[in-house]
PDB file of C-alpha atoms in Angstrom:
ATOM      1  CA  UNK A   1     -15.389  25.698  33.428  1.00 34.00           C
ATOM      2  CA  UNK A   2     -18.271  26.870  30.921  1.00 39.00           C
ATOM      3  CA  UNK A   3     -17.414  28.023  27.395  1.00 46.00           C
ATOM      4  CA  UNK A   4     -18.567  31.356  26.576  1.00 42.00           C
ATOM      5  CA  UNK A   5     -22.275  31.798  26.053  1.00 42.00           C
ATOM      6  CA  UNK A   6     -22.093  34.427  23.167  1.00 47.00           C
ATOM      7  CA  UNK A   7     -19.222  35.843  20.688  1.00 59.00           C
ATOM      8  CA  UNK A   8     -18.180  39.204  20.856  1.00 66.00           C
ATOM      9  CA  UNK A   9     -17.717  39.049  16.734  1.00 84.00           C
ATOM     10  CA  UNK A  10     -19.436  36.752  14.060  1.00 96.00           C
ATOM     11  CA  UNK A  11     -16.665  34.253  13.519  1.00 98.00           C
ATOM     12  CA  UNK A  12     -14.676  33.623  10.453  1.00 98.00           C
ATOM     13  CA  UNK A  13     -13.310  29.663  11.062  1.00 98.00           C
ATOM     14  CA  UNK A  14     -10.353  28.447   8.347  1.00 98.00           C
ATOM     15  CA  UNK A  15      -9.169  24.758   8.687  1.00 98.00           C
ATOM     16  CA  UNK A  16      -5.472  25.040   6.971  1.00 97.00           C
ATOM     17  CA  UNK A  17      -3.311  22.122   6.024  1.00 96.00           C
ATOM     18  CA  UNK A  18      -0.003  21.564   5.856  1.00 91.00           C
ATOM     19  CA  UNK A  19      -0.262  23.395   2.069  1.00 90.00           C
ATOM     20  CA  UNK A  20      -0.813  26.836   3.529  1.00 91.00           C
ATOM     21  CA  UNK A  21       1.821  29.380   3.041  1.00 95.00           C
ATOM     22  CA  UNK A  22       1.420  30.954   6.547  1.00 97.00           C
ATOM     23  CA  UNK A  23       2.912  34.569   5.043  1.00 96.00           C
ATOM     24  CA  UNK A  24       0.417  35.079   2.902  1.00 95.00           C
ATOM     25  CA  UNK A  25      -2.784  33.846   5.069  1.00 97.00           C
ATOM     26  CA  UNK A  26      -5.188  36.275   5.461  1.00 97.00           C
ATOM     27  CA  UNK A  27      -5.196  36.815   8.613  1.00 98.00           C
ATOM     28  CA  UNK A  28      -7.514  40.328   8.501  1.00 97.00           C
ATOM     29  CA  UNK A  29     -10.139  38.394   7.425  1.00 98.00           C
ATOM     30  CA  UNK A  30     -10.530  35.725   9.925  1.00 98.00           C
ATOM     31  CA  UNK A  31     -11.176  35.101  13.848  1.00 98.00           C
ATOM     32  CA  UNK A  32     -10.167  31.719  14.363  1.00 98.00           C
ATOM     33  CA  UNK A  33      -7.892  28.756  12.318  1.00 98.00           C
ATOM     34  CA  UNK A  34      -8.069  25.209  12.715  1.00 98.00           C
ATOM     35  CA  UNK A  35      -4.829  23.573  11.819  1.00 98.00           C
ATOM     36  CA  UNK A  36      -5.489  19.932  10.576  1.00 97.00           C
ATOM     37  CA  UNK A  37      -4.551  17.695  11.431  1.00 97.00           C
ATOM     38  CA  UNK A  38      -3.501  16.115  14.328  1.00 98.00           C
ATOM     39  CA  UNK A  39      -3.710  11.917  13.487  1.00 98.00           C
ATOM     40  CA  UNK A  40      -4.736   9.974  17.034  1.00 98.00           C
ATOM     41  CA  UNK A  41      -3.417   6.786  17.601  1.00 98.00           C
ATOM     42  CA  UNK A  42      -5.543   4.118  19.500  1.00 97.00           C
ATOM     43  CA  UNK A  43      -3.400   4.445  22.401  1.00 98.00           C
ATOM     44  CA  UNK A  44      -3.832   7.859  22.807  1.00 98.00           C
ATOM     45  CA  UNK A  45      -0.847   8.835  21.374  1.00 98.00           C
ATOM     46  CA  UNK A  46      -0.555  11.073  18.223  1.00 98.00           C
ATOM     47  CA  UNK A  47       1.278  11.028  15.174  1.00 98.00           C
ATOM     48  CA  UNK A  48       4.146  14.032  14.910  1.00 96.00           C
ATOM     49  CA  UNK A  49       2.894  17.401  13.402  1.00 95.00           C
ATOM     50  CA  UNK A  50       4.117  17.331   9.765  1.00 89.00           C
ATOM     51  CA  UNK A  51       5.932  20.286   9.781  1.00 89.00           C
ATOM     52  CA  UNK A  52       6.332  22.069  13.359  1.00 94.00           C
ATOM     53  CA  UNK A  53       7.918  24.885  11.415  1.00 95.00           C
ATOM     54  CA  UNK A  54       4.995  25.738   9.600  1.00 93.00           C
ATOM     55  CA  UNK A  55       2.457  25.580  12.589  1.00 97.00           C
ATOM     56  CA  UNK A  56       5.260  27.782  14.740  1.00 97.00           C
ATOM     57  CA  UNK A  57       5.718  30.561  12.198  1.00 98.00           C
ATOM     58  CA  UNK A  58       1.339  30.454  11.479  1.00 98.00           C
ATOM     59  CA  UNK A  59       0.528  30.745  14.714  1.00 98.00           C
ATOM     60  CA  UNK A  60       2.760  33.505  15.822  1.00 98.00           C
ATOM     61  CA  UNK A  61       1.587  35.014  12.705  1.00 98.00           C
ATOM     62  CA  UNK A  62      -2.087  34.473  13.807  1.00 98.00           C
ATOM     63  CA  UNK A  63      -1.457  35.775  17.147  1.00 98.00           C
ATOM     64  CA  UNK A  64      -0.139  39.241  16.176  1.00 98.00           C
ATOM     65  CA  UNK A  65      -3.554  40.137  14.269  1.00 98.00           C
ATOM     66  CA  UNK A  66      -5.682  38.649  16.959  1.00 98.00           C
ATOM     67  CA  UNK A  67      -6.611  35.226  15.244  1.00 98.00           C
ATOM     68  CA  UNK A  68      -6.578  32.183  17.727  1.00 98.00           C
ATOM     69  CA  UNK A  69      -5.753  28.810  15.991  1.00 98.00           C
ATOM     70  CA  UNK A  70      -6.531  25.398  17.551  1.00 98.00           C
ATOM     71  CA  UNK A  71      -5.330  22.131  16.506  1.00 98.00           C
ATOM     72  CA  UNK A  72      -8.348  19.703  14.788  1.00 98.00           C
ATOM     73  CA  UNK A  73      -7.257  16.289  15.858  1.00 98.00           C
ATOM     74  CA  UNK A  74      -8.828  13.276  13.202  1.00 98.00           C
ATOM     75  CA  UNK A  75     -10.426  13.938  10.255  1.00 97.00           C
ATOM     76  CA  UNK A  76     -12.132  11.559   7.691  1.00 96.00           C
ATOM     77  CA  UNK A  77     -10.494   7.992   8.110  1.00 96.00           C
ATOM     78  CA  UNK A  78      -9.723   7.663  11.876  1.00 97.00           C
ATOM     79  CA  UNK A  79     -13.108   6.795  13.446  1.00 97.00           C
ATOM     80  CA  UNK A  80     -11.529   3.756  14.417  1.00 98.00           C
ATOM     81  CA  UNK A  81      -8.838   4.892  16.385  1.00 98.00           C
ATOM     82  CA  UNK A  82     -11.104   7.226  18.184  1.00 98.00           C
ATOM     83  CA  UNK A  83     -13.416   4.483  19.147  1.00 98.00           C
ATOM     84  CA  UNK A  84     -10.939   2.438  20.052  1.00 98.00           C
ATOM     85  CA  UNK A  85      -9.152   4.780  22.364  1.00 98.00           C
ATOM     86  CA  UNK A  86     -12.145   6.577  23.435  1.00 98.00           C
ATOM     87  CA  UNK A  87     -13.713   3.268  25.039  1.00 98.00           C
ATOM     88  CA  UNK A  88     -11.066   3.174  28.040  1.00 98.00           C
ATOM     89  CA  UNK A  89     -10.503   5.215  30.856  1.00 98.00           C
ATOM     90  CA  UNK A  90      -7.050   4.730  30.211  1.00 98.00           C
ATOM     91  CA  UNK A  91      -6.312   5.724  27.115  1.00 98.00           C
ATOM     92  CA  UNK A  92      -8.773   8.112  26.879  1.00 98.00           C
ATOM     93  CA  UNK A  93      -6.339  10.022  29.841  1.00 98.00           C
ATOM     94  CA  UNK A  94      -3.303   8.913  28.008  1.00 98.00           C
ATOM     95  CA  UNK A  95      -4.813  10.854  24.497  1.00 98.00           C
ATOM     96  CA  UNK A  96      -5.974  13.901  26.983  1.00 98.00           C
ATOM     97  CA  UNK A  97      -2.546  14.744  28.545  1.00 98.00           C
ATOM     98  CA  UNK A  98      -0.846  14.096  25.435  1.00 98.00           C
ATOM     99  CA  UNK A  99      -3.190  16.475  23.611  1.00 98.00           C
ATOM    100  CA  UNK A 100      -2.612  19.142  26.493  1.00 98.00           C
ATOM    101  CA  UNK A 101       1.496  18.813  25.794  1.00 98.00           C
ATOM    102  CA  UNK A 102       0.378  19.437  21.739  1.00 98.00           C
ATOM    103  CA  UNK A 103      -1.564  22.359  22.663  1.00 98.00           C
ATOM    104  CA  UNK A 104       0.830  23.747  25.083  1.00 98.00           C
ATOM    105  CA  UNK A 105       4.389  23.122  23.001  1.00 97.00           C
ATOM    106  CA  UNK A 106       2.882  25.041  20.180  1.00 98.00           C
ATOM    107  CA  UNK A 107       0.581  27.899  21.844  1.00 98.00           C
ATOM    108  CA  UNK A 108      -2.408  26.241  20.459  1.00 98.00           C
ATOM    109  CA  UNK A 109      -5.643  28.828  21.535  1.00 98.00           C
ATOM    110  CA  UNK A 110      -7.866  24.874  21.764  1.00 98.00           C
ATOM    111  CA  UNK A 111      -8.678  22.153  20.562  1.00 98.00           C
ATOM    112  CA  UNK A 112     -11.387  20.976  17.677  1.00 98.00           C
ATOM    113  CA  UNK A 113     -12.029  17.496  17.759  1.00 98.00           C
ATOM    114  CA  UNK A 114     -13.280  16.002  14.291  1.00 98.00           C
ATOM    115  CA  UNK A 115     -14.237  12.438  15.184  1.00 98.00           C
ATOM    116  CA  UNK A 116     -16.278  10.979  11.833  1.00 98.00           C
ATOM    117  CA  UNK A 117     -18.561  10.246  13.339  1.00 98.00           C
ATOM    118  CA  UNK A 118     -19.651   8.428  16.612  1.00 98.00           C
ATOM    119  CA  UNK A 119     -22.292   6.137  16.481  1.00 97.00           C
ATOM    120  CA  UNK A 120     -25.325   6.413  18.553  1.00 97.00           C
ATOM    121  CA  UNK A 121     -25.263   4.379  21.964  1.00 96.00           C
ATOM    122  CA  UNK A 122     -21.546   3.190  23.526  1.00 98.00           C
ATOM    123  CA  UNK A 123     -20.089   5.251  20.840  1.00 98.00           C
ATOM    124  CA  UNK A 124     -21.807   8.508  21.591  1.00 98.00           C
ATOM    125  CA  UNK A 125     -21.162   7.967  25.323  1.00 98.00           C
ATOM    126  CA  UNK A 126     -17.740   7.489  24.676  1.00 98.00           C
ATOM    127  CA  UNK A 127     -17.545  10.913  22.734  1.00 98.00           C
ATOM    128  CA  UNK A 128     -19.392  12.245  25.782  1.00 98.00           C
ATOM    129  CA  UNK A 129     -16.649  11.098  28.084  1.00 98.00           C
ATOM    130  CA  UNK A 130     -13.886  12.249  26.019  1.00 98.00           C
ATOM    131  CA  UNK A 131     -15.173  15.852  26.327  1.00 98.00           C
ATOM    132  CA  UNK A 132     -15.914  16.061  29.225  1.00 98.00           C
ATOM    133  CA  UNK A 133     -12.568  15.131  30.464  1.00 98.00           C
ATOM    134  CA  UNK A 134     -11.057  17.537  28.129  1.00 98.00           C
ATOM    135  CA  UNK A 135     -13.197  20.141  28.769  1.00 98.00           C
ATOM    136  CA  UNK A 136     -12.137  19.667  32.692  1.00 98.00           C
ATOM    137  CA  UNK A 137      -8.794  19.702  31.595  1.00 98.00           C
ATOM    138  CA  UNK A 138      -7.941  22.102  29.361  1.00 98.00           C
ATOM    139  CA  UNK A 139      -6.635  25.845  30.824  1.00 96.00           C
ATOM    140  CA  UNK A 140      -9.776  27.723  31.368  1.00 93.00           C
ATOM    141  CA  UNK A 141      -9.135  30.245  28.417  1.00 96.00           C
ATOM    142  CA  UNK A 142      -8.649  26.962  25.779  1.00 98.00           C
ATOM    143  CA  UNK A 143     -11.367  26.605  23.758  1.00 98.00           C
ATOM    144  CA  UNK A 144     -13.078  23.016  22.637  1.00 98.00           C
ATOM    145  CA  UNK A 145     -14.869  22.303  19.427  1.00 98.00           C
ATOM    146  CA  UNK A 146     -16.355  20.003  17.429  1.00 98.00           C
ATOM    147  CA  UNK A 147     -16.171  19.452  13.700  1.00 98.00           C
ATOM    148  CA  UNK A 148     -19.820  17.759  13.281  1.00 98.00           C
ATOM    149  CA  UNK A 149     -22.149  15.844  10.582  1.00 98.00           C
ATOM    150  CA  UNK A 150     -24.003  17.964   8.797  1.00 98.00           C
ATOM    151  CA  UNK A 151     -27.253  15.868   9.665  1.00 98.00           C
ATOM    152  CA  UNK A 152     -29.099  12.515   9.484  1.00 96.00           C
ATOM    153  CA  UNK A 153     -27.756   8.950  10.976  1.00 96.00           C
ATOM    154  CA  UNK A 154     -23.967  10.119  10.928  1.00 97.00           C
ATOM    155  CA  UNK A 155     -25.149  13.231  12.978  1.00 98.00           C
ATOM    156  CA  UNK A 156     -27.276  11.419  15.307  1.00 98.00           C
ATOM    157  CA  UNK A 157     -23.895  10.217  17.349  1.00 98.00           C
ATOM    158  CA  UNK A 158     -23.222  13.456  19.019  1.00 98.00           C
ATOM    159  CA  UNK A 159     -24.971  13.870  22.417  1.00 98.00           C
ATOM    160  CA  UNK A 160     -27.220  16.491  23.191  1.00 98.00           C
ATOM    161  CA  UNK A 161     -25.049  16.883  26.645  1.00 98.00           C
ATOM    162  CA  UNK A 162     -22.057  17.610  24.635  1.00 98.00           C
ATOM    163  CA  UNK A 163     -23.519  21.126  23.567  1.00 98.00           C
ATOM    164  CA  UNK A 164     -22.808  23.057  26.617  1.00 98.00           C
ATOM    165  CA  UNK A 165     -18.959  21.958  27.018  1.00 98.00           C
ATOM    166  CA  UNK A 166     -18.118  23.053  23.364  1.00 98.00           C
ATOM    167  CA  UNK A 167     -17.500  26.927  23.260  1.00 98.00           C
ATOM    168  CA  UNK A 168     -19.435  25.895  19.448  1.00 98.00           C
ATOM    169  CA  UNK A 169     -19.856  23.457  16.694  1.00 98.00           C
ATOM    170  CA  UNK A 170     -18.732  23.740  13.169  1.00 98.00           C
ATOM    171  CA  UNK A 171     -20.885  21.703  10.639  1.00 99.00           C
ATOM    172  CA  UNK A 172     -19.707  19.976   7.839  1.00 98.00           C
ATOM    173  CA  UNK A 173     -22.857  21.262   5.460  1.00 98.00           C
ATOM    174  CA  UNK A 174     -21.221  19.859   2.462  1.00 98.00           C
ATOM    175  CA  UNK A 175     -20.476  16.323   0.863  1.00 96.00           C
ATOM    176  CA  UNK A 176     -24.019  15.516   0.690  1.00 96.00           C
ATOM    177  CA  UNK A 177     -25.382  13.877  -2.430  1.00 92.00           C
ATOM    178  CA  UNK A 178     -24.419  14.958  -6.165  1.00 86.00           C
ATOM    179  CA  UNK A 179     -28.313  15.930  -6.872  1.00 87.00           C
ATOM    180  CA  UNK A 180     -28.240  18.903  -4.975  1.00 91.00           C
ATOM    181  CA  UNK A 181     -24.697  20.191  -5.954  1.00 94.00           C
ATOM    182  CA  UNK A 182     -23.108  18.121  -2.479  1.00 96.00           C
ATOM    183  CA  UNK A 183     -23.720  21.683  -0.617  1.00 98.00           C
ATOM    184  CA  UNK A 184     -26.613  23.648  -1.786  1.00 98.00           C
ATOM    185  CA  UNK A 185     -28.029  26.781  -0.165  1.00 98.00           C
ATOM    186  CA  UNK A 186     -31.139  24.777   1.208  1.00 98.00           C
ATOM    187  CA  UNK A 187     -28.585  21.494   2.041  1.00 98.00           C
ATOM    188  CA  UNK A 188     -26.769  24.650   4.325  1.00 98.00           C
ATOM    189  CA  UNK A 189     -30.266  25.407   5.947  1.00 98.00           C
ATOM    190  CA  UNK A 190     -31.378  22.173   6.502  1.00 98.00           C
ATOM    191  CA  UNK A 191     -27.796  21.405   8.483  1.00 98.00           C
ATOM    192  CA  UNK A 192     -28.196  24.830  10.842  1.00 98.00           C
ATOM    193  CA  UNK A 193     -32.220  24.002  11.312  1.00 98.00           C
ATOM    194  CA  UNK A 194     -31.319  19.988  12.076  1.00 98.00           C
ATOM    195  CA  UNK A 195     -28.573  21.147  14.941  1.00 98.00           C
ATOM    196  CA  UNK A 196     -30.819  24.228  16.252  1.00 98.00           C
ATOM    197  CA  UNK A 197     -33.627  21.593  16.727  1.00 98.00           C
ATOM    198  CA  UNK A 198     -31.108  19.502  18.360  1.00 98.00           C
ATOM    199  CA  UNK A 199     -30.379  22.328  21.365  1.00 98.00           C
ATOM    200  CA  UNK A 200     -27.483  23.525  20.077  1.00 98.00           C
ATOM    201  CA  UNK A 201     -27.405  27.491  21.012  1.00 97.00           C
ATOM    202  CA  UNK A 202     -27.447  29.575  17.864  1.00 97.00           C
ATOM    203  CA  UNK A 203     -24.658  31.300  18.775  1.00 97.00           C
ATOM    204  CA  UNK A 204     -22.536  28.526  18.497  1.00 98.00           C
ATOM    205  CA  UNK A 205     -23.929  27.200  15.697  1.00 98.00           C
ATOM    206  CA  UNK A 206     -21.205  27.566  12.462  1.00 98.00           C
ATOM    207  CA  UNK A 207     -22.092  26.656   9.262  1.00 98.00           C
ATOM    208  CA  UNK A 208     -19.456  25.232   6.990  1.00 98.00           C
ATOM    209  CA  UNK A 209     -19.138  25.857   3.654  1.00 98.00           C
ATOM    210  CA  UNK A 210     -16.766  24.263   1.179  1.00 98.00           C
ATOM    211  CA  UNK A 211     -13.842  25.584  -1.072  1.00 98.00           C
ATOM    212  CA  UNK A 212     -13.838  22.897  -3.207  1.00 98.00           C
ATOM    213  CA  UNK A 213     -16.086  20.946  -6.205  1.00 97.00           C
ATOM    214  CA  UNK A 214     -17.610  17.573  -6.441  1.00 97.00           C
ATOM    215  CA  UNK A 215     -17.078  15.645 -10.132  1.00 95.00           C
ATOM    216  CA  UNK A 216     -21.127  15.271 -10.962  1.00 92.00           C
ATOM    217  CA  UNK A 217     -19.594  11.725 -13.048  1.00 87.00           C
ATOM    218  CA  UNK A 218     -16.857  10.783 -10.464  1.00 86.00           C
ATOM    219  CA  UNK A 219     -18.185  11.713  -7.138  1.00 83.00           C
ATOM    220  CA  UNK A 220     -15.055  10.892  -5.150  1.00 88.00           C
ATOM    221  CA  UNK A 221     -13.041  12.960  -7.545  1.00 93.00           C
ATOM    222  CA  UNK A 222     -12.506  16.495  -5.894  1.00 95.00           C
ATOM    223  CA  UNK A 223     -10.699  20.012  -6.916  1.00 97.00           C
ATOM    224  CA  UNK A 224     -10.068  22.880  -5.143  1.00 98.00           C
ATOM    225  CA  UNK A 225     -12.215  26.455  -5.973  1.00 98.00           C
ATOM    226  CA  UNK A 226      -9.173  28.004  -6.800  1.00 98.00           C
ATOM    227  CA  UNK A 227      -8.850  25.553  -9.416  1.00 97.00           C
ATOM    228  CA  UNK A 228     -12.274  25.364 -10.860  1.00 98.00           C
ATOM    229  CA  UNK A 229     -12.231  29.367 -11.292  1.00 98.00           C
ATOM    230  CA  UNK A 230      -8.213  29.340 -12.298  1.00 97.00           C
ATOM    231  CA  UNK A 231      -9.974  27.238 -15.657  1.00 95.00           C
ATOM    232  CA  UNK A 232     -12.751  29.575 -15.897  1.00 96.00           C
ATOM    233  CA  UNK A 233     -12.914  32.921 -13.960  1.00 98.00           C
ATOM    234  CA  UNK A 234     -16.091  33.033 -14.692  1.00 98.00           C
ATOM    235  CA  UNK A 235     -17.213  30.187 -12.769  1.00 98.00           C
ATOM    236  CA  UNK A 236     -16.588  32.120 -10.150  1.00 98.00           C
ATOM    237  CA  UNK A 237     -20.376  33.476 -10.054  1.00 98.00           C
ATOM    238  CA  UNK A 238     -21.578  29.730 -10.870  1.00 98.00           C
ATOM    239  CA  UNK A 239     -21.976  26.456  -8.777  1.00 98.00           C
ATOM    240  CA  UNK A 240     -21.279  24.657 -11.689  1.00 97.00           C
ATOM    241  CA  UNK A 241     -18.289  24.625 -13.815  1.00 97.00           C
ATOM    242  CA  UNK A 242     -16.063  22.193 -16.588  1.00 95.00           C
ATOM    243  CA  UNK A 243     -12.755  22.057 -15.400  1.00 93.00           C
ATOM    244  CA  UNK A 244      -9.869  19.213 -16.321  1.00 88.00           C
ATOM    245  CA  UNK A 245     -12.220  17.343 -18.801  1.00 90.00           C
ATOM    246  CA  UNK A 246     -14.783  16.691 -16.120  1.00 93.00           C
ATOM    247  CA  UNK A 247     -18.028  18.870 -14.792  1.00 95.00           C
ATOM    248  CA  UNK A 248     -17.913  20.207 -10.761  1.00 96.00           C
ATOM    249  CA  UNK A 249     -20.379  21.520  -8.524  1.00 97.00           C
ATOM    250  CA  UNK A 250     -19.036  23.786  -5.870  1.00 98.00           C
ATOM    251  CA  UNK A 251     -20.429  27.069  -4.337  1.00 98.00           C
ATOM    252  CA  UNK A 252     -18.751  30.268  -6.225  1.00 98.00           C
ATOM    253  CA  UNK A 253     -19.420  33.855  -4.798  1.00 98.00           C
ATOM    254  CA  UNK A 254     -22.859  34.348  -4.619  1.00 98.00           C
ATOM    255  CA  UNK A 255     -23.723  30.961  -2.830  1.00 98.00           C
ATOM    256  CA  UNK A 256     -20.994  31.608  -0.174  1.00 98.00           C
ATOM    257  CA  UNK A 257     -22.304  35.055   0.505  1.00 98.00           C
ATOM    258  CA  UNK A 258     -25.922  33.921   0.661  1.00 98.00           C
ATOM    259  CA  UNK A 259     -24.728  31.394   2.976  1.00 98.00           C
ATOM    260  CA  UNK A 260     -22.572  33.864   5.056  1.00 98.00           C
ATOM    261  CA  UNK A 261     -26.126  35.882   5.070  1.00 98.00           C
ATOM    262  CA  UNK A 262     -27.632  32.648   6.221  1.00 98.00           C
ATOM    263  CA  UNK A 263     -25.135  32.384   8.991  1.00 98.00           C
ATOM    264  CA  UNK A 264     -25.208  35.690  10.166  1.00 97.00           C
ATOM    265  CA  UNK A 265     -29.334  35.410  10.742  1.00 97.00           C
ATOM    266  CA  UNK A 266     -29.248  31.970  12.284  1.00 97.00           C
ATOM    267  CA  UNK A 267     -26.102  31.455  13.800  1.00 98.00           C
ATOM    268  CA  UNK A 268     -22.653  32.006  14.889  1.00 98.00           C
ATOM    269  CA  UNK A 269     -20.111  31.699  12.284  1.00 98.00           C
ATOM    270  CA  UNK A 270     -19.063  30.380   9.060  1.00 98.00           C
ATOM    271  CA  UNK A 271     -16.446  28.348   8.408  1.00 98.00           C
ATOM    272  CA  UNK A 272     -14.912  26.332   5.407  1.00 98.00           C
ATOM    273  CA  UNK A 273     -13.065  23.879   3.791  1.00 98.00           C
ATOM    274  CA  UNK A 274     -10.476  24.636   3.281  1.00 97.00           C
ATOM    275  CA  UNK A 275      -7.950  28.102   2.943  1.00 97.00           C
ATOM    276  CA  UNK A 276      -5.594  26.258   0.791  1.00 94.00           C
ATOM    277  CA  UNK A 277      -8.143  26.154  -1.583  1.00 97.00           C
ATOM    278  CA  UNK A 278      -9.245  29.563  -2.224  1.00 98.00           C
ATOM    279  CA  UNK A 279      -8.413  31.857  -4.912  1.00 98.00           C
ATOM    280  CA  UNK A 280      -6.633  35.032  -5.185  1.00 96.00           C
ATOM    281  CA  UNK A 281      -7.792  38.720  -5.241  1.00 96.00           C
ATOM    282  CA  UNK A 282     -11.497  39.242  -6.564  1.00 97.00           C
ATOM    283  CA  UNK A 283     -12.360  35.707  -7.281  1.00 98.00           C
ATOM    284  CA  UNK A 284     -11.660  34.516  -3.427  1.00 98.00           C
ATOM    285  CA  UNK A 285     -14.329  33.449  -1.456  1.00 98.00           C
ATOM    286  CA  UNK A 286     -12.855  34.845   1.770  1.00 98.00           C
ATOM    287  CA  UNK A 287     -12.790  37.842  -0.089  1.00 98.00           C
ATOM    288  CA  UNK A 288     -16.651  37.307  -0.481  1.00 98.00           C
ATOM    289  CA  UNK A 289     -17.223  36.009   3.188  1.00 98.00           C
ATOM    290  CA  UNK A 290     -15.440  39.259   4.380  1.00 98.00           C
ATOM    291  CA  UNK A 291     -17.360  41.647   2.471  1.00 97.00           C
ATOM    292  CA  UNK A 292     -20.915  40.591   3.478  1.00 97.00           C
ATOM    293  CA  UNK A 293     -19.750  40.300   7.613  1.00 97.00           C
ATOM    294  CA  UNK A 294     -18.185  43.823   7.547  1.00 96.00           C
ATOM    295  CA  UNK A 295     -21.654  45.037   5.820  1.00 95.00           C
ATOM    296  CA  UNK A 296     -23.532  43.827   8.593  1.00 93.00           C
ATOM    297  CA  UNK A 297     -25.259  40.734   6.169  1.00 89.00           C
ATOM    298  CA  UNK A 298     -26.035  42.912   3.663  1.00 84.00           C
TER     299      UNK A 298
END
């Protein structure tokens, strides 16, 4: 089956981890959560969902207001059990039927596969096989995604033909270099621009943004938003705060809703990185996505 060609409503995409309190999500103020993660073994098998509980009682939650949640299988650190098991027939049917029984045990809406990242040539055809048999697979309301590189070599692994089986693509516009803040406004429009050159159909283009800082003298060290601003409220209208003895770049309010603006004119959605870390009341950034999507990207 195709995915749908346009959405009916800009989306709003949260990944949530096993931190998320699933009562207080808010749910008003998104279309779609990712749930991450599910860990793939090499044999196409898959490590148990941390807490079934949690992903039960969030996606019946979800469900009442309307939300659809999929299950993001990977993240950062398995590329080599997707390459592994994605380079045989077998196991590549093995990881696709077990998948199915995830999706189907806990009323998963789809899937969103974060593979990071396929490498161009055997790699990138193996990605391309993987989807497709998915895509064939999966009940004909499921939807399939892609969490993607933002741009440059890591992106260049995702085949063009992969575009039209995704219902659309969330990129991973952040974690770039600590120069430009790791996810500046023109780092954001330089990610959309690289995958609308690429073919992928604006309306299933998603920008991702990040709720989180990068440490501009330890650049692996990370802390959430709600952290940053919890030091400093006013960081909130900065990308660049102090916070536990060390200096972060992040995006606060008026980045994320410049970016949301950004989304809204070139694309089809915004997502981030992740729920868990947002802040409460008028410092959140969903708070901030929300208000410029109901104004119409004013």
């Amino acid at each position: 089956m195709s995915p749908t060609s346009h959405p009916s409503v800009f989306r709003v995409i949260g990944y949530v981890t096993d931190a998320a309190v699933p009562a207080i999500l808010a749910y008003d103020q998104l279309t779609h959560i990712n749930y991450a993660f599910l860990i793939p073994n090499d044999d196409g098998t898959f490590a148990p969902i941390m807490n079934p509980f949690l992903v039960m009682d969030m996606v019946g939650r979800a469900h009442q207001k309307g939300v659809k949640v999929l299950v993001s299988v990977g993240g950062w650190g398995w590329d080599a059990q997707f390459e592994k098991m994605a380079a045989e027939p077998s196991t590549r049917a093995a990881f696709v039927k077990n998948l199915l029984a995830v999706v189907a045990e806990n009323k998963f809406d789809g899937v969103d596969i974060d593979w990071e990242y396929p490498n161009e040539g055997a790699s990138s055809d193996h990605f391309l096989a993987l989807m497709r048999e998915l895509r064939a697979a999966l009940p004909a309301n499921a939807l399939l995604t892609s969490a993607v590189a933002a741009l440059g070599q890591n992106a260049a692994g995702y085949p063009t033909e992969s575009f039209a089986l995704m219902d659309y693509v969330n990129i991973m516009a952040y974690d770039n270099n600590a120069a430009d803040g790791h996810s500046s406004l023109q780092f954001a429009e330089d990610s959309l621009n690289y995958w609308l050159e690429r073919g992928v159909p604006p309306e299933k283009a998603v920008l991702g943004v990040p709720f989180y800082g990068r440490g501009t003298n330890a650049w692996t060290s990370e802390l959430s938003y709600a952290r940053i601003v919890a030091a400093d409220p006013a960081a909130a209208q900065l990308d660049s705060a102090k916070a536990n003895g060390m200096v972060y770049n992040y995006n606060g309010i008026p980045t994320i809703q410049a970016k949301t603006r950004l989304a809204m004119q070139k694309g089809g959605g915004i997502m981030f990185w992740t729920l868990d870390g947002d802040a409460p009341g008028d410092l959140s950034l969903l708070n901030a996505i929300h208000a410029v999507v109901v104004s119409g990207g004013k």
